[in-house]
Coordinates of C-alpha atoms and ligand atoms in Angstrom, one line a residue:
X4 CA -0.2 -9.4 -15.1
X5 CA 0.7 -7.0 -12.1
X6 CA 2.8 -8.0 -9.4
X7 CA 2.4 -6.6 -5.8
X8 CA 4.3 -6.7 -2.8
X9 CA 2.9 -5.3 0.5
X10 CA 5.2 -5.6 3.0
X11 CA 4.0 -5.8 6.8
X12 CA 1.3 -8.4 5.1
X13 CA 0.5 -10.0 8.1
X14 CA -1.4 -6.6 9.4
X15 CA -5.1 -7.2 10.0
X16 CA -5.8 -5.0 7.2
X17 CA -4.4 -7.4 4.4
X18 CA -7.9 -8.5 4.0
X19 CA -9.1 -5.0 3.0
X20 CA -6.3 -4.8 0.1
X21 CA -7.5 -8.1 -1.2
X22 CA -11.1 -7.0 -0.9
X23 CA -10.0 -3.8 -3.0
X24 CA -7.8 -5.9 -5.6
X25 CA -10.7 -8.2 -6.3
X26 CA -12.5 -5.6 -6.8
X27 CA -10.8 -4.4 -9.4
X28 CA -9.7 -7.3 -11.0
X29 CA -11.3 -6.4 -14.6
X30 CA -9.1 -3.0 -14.5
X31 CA -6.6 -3.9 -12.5
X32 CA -5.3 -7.7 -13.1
X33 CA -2.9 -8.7 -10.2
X34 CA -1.4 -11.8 -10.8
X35 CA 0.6 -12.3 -7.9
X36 CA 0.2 -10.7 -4.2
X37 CA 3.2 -11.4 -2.0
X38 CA 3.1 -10.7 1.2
X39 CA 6.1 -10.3 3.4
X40 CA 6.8 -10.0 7.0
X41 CA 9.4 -10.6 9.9
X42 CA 9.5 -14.0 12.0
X43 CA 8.0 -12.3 14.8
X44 CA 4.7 -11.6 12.4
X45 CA 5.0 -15.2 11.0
X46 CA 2.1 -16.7 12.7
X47 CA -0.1 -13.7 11.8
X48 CA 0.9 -14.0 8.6
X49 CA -0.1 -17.1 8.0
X50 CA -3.8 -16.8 9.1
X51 CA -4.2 -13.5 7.5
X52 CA -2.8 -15.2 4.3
X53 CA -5.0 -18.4 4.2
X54 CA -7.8 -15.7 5.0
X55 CA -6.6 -13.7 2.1
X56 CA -6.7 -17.4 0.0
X57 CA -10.0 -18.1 1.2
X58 CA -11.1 -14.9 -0.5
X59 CA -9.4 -14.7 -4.3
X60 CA -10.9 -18.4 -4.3
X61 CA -14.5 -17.3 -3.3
X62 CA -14.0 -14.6 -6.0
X63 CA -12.9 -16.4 -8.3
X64 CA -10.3 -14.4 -9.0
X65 CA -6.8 -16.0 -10.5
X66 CA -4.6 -14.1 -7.8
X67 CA -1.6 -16.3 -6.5
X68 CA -1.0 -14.9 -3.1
X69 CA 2.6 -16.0 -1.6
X70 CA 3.5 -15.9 1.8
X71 CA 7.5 -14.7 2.7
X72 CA 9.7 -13.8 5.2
X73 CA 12.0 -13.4 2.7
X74 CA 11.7 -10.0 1.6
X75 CA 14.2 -9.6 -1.3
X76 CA 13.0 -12.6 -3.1
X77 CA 9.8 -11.0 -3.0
X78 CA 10.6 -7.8 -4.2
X79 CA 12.2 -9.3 -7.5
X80 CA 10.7 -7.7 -10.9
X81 CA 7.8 -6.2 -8.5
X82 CA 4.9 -3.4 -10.4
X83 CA 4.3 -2.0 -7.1
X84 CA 5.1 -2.0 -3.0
X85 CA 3.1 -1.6 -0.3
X86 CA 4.2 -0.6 3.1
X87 CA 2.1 -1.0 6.0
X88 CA 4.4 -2.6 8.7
X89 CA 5.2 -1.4 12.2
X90 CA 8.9 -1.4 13.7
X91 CA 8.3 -2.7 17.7
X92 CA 4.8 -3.6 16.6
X93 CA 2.0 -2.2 19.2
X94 CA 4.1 -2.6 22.2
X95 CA 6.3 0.1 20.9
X96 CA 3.2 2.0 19.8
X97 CA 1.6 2.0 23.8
X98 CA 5.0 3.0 24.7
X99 CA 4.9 6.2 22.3
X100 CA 1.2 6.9 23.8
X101 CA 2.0 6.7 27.3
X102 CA 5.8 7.7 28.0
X103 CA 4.6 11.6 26.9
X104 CA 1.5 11.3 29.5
X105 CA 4.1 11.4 32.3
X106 CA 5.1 14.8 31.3
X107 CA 1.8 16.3 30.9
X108 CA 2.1 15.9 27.1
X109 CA -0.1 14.5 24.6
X110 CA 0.8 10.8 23.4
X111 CA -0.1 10.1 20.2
X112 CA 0.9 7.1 17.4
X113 CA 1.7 10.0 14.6
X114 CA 1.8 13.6 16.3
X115 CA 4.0 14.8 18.9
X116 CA 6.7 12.7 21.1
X117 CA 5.2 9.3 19.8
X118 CA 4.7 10.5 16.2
X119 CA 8.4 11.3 16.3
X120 CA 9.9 8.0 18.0
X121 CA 7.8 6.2 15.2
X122 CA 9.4 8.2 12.7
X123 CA 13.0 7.3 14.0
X124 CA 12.1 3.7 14.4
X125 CA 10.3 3.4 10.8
X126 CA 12.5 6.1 8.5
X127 CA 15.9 3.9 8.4
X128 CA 13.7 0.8 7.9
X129 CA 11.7 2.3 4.9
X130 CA 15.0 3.7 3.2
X131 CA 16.7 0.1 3.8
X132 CA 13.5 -1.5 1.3
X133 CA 14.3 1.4 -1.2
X134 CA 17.9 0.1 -1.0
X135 CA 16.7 -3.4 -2.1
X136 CA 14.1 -1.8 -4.8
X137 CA 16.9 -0.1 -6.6
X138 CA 18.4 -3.6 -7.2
X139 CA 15.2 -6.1 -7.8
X140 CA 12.5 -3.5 -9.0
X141 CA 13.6 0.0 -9.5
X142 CA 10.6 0.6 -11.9
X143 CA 8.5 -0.2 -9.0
X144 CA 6.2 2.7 -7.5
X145 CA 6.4 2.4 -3.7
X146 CA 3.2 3.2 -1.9
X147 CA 3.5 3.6 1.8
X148 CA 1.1 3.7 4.8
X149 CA 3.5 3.0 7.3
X150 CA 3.0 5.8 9.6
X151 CA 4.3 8.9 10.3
X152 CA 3.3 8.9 6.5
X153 CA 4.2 12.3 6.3
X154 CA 7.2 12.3 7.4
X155 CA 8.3 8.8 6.2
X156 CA 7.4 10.5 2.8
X157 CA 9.3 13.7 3.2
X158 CA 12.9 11.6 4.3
X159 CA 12.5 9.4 1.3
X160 CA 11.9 12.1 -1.2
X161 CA 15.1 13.7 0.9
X162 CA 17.3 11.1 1.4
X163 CA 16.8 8.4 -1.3
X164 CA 16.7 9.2 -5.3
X165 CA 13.7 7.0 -5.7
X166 CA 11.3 9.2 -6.7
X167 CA 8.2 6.9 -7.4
X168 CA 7.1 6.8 -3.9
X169 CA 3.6 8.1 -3.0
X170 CA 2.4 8.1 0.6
X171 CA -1.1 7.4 1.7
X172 CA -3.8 8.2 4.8
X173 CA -7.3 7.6 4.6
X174 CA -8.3 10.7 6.5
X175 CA -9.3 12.6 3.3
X176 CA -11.7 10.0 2.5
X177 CA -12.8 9.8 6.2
X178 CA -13.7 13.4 6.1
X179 CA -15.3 13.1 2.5
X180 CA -17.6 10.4 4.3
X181 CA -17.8 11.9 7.0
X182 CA -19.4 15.7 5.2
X183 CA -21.8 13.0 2.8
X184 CA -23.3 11.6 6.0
X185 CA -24.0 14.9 7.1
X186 CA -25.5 15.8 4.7
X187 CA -27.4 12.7 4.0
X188 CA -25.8 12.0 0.5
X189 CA -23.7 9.5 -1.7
X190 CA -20.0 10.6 -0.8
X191 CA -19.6 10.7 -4.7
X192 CA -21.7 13.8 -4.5
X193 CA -18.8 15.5 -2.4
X194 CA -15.3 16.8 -3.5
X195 CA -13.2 18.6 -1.5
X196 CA -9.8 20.5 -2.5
X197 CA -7.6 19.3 0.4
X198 CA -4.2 20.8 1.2
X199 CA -1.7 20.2 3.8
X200 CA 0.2 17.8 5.8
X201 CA -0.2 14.3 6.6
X202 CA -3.0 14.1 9.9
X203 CA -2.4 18.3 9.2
X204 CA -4.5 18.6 6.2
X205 CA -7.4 21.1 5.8
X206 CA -10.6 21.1 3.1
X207 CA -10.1 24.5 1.9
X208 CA -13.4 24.0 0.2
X209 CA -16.3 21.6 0.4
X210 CA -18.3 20.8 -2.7
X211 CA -21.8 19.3 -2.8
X212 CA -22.7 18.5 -6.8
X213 CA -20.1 21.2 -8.0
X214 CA -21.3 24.0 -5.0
X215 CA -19.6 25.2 -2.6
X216 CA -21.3 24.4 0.7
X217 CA -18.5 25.6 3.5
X218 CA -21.1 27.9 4.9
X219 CA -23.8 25.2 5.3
X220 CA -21.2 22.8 6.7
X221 CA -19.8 25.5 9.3
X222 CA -23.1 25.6 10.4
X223 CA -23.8 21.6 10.6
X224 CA -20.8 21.3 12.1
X225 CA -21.2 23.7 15.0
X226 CA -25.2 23.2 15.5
X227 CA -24.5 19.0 16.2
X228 CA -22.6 18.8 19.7
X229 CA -20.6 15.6 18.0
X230 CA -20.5 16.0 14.5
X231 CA -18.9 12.4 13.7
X232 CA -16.0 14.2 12.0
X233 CA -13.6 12.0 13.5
X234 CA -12.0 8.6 13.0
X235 CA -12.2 5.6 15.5
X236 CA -8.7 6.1 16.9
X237 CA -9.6 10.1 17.9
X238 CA -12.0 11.2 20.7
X239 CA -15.2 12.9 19.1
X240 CA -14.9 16.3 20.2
X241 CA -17.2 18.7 19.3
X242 CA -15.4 22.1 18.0
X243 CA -16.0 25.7 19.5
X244 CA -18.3 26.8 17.0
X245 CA -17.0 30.5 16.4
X246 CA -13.5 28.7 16.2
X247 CA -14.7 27.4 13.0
X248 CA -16.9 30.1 11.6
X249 CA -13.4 32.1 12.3
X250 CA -11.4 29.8 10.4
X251 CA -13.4 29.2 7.6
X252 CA -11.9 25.5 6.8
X253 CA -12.7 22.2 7.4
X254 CA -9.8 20.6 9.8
X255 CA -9.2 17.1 10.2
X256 CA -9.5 15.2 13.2
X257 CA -6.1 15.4 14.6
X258 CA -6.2 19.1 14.1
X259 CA -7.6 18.5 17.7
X260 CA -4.4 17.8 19.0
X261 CA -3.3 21.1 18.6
X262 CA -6.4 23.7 19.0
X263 CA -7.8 21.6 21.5
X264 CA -4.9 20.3 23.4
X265 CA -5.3 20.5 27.0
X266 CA -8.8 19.0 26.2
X267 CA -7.8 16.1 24.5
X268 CA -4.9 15.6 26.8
X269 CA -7.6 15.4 29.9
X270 CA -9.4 12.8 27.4
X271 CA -6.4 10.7 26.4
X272 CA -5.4 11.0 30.6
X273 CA -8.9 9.3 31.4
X274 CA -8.8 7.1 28.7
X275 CA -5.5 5.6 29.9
X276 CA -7.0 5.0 33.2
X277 CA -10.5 3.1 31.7
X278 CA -9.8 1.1 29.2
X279 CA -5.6 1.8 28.3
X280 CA -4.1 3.8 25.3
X281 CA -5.2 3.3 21.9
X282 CA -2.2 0.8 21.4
X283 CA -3.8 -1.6 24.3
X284 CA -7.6 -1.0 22.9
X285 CA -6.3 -2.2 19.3
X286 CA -4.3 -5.1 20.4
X287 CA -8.0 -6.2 21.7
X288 CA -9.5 -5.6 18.7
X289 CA -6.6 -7.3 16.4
X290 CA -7.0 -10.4 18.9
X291 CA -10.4 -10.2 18.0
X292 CA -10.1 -10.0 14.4
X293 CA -7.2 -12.7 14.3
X294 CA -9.9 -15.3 15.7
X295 CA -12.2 -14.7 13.1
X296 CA -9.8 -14.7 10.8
X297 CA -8.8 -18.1 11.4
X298 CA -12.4 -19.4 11.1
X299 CA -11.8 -21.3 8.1
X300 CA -15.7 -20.5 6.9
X301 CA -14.6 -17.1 6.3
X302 CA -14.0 -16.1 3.0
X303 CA -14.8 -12.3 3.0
X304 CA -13.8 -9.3 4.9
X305 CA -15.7 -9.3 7.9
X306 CA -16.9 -5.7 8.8
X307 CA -15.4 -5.7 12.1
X308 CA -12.4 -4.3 10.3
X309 CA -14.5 -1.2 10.4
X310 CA -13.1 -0.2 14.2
X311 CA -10.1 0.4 13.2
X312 CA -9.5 4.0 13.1
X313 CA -7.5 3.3 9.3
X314 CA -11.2 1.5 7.5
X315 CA -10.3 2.1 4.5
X316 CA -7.0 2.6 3.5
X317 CA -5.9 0.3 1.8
X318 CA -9.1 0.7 -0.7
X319 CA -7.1 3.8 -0.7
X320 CA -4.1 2.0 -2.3
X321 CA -5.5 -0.5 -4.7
X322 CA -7.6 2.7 -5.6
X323 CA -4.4 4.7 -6.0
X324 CA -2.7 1.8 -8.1
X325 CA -5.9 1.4 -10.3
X326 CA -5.8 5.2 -11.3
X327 CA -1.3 4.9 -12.2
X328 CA -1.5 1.9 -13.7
X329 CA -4.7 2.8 -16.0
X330 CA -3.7 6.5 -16.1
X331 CA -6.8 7.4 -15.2
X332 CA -6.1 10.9 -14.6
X333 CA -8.6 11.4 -11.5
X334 CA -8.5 13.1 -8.4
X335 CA -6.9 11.8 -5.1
X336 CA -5.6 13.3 -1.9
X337 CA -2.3 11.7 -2.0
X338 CA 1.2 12.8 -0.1
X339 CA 3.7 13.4 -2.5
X340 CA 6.4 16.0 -4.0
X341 CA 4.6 19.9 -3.4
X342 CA 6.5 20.8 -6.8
X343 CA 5.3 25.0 -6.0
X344 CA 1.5 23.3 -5.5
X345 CA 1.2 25.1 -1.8
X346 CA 3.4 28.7 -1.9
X347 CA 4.0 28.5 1.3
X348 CA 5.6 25.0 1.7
X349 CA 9.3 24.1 0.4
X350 CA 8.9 23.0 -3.4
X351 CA 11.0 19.8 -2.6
X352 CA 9.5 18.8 0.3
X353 CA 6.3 16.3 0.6
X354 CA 2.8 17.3 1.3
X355 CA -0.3 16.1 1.1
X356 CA -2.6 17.8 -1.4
X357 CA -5.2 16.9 -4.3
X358 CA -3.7 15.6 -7.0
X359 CA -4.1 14.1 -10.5
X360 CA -3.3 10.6 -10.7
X361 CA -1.7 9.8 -14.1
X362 CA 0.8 6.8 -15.1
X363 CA 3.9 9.0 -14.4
X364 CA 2.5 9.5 -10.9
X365 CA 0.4 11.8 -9.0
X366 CA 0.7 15.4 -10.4
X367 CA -0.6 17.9 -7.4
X368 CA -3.1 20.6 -8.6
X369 CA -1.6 24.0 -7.7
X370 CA -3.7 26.1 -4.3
X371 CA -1.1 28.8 -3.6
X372 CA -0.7 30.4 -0.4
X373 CA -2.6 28.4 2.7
X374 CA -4.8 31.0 4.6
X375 CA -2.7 33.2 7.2
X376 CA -4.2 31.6 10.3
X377 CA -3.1 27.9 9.3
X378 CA 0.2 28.4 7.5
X379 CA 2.5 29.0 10.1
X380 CA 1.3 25.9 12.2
X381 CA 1.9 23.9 8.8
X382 CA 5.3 25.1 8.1
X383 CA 6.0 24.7 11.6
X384 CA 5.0 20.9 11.0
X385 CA 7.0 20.7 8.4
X386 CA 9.9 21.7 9.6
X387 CA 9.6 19.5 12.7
X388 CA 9.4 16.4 10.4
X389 CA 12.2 17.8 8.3
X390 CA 14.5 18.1 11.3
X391 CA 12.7 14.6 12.7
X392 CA 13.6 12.9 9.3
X393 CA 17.2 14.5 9.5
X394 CA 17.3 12.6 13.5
X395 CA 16.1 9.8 12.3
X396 CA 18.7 9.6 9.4
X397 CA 21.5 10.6 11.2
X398 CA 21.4 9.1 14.5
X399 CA 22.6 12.6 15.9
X400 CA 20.8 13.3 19.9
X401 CA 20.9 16.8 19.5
X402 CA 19.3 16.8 16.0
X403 CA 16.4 14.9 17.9
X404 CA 16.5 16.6 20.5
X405 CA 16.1 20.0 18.4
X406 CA 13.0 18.0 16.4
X407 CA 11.5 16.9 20.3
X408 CA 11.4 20.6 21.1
X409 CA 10.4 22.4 18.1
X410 CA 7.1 19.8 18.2
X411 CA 4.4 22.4 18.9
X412 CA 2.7 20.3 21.5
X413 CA 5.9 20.1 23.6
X414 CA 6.2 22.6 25.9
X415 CA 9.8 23.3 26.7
X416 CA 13.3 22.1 25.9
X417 CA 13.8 21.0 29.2
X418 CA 10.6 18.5 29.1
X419 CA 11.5 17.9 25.2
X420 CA 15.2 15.9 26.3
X421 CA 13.5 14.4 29.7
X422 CA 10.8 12.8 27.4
X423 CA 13.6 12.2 24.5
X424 CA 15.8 10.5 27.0
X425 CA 13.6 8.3 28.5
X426 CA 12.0 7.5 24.8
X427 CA 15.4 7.0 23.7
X428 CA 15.6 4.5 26.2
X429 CA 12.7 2.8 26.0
X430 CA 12.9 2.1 22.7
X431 CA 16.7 1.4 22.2
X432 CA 16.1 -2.2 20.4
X433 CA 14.7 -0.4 17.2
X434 CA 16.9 2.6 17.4
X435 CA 20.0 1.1 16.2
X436 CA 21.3 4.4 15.1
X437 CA 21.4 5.9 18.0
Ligands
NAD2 P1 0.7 -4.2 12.7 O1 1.2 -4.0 14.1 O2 -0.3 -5.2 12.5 O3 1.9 -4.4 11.7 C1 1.8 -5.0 10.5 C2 2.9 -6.0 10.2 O4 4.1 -5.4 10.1 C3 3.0 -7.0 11.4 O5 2.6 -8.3 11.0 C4 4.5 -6.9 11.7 O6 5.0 -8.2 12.0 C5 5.1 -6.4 10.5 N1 6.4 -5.8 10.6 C6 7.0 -5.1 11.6 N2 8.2 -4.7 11.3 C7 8.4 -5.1 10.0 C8 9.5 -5.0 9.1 N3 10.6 -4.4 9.5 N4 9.4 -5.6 7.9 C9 8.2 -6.2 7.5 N5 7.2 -6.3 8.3 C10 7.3 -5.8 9.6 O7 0.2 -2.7 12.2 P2 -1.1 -2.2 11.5 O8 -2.0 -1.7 12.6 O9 -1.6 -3.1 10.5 O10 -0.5 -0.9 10.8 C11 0.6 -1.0 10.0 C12 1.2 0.3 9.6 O11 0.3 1.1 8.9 C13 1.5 1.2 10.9 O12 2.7 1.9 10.6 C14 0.3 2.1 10.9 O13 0.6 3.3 11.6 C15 0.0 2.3 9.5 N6 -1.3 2.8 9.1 C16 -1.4 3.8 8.3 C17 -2.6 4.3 7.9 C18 -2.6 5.6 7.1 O14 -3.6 6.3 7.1 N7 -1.5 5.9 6.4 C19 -3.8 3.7 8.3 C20 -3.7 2.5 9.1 C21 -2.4 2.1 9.5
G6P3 C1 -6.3 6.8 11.2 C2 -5.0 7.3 10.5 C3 -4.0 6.3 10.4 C4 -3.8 5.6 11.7 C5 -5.1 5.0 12.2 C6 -5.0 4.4 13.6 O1 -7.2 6.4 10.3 O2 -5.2 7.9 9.3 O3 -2.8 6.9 9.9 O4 -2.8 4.6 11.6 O5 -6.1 5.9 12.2 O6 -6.0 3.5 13.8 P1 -5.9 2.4 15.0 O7 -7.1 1.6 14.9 O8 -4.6 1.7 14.8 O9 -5.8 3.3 16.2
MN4 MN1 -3.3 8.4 8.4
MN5 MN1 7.6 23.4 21.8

């Protein structure tokens, strides 16, 4: 049988993996699911864990689910390892959102100032359970969520010689769902060749039963003032329609960070007044969640789980984990080693592309250049988590300081080191580093 560790198990999407490994069961037999966390996510744990009991029982499903706080015991003789934890949890996470704000800059959990401060908070944490794989499981493929998964995937391919480490995002399959509902059809009906980065990836073509439908989408998308194209955690803004029929693409929602930034900056600025940054919104939602979790009458996921912007994902892993472990060979957007599969993107480095999911890992399908309009924003990503993993790595301020200011939604150096100081600050207690 498979053995599974997902560690950061007392998230509120635990229950979604379990739903996704039960599932699966005939294809995929898990034997044992341990989930790990920290003391401060012991109580969490626990419910989510009993929830998570509740469930395999239901299913009748012979899954032993253990409950840790001791990771390396865990990680002993391990098939796989999931990542989904957060370093300073959501108070670090409001933090990231509203610290930018001040400064008249967008503040977001993965992109810009925030996306960076997450990456230097999670990067030395991630490459310290890599450490602890080489010993117990270094056969182990590491899947990871955690978030900036971009970058988190670029500094382990960079600074750690584990090379069976994929990183995931449901935002491909958001957008898949999100073209099958507009056009009123099974999402299996839909394919799309995806290239990019992580929350910077584009659909360089939409298929609808093998044809290629950009032109019809263009137009759905730009004749429907909210197209739904967006996940719970980004505002629904409707694009400029000649934007799009320009750019002949399909962007993902947090391309709207950067073509529609003062926009989404006046949103996030109201937002933060209403109801608080997505951080505070969540924490509602998880305390939410957490009650019904500990209903001890549930034994199923309960589709509340649905408003939170990452639905999803981890049916994104257990699929993922299905496909290695049974060499399946299908397609999946994944973020992995580019290996020449986008020209215009370092071979070494980590994108996120369409690839072929075989038991020797993902193998990414080859799209050449990116179009001219897009590619310099993407390399320009690219280098900023390159130089952000480098920060993060290294401890050095003016390496961070270089990655705060070569962010594309940060307007000046000057701004870059006021808003790097005070993050610097503010998040001192998980920047030991520094
Ligand atoms: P969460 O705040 O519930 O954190 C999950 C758990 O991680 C908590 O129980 C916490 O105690 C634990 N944790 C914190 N530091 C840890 C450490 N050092 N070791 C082990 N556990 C630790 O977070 P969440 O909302 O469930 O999200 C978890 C992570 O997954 C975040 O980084 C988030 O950005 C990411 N995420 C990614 C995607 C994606 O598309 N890749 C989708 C959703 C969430
Ligand atoms: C999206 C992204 C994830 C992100 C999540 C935030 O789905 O792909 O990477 O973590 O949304 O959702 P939340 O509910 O935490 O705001
Ligand atoms: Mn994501
Ligand atoms: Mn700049």
């Amino acid at each position: 049988g498979v053995k599974i560790v997902t560690i950061g198990g007392g998230s509120s999407y635990t229950p979604e993996l379990i739903e996704g490994f039960i599932k699966r069961y005939d294809e995929l037999p898990v034997r044992e699911l341990w989930l790990v966390d920290i003391p401060e996510g012991e109580e969490k744990l626990k419910i989510v864990g009993e929830l998570a009991r509740r469930m395999v029982k239901k299913a009748g499903v012979p899954l032993d689910i253990h409950l840790t706080l001791d990771r390396r015991r865990a990680l002993e003789g391990a098939d796989f390892v999931t990542t989904q934890f957060r370093v300073g949890g959501l108070q670090a996470r409001a933090k990231d959102e509203q610290i930018p704000l001040k400064y008249g800059v967008i503040g977001q959990e993965t992109n810009g100032p925030g996306g960076l401060f997450k990456g230097l908070r999670t990067i030395p944490v991630i490459l310290d359970i890599i450490r602890d794989m080489k010993e117990l499981c270094p056969d182990a493929w590491l899947i990871n969520f955690t978030n900036p998964a971009g970058m988190v995937t670029e500094a382990v391919l960079r600074y750690s010689d584990h090379k069976k480490a994929v990183g995931l995002c449901n935002v491909p399959i958001g957008m898949r769902m999100g073209v099958a509902k507009l056009f009123n059809v099974d999402a299996s009906r839909v394919h799309i060749d995806f290239a990019g980065l992580n929350h910077m990836v584009f659909g360089l073509n939409v298929y609808l039963d093998g044809n290629n439908i950009m032109d019809q989408l263009i137009d759905r998308l730009t004749n429907s003032d909210k197209a739904g194209m967006t996940m719970r955690n980004i505002a629904d803004l409707g694009w400029e329609p000649d934007f799009l029929k320009g750019l002949k693409l399909l962007p993902c929602p947090y391309h709207r960070y950067y073509f529609q930034t003062s926009k989404m900056f006046e949103e996030e600025l109201e937002a933060a007044k209403k109801v608080g940054t997505r951080a505070e919104v969540v924490q509602k939602l998880e305390e939410e969640l957490f009650e019904l979790y500990k209903d001890p009458n549930l034994n199923v996921k309960p589709p509340q789980l649905e408003k939170r912007g990452g639905a999803y994902y981890s049916d994104a892993a257990c699929s993922l984990i299905c496909s290695i472990y049974n060499d399946k060979r299908d397609i999946q957007t994944v973020n992995t080693q580019n290996n020449g599969a986008i020209a215009s993107i370092p071979s070494e480095s980590a994108v996120e592309v369409n690839c072929i999911i075989t038991k020797e890992g993902p193998k990414p399908i080859a799209v050449g250049d990116l179009p001219v309009a897009v590619r310099g924003l993407v390399q320009q990503i690219k280098s900023f988590e390159r130089v952000a993993a480098e920060a993060a790595v290294t401890g050095d301020y003016y390496t961070a300081l270089l990655a705060m200011t070569i962010n594309p939604l940060v307007p000046s150096d000057t701004i870059a080191k006021q808003i790097l100081n005070e993050m610097l600050e503010a998040h001192k207690e998980y920047l030991p580093q520094f």
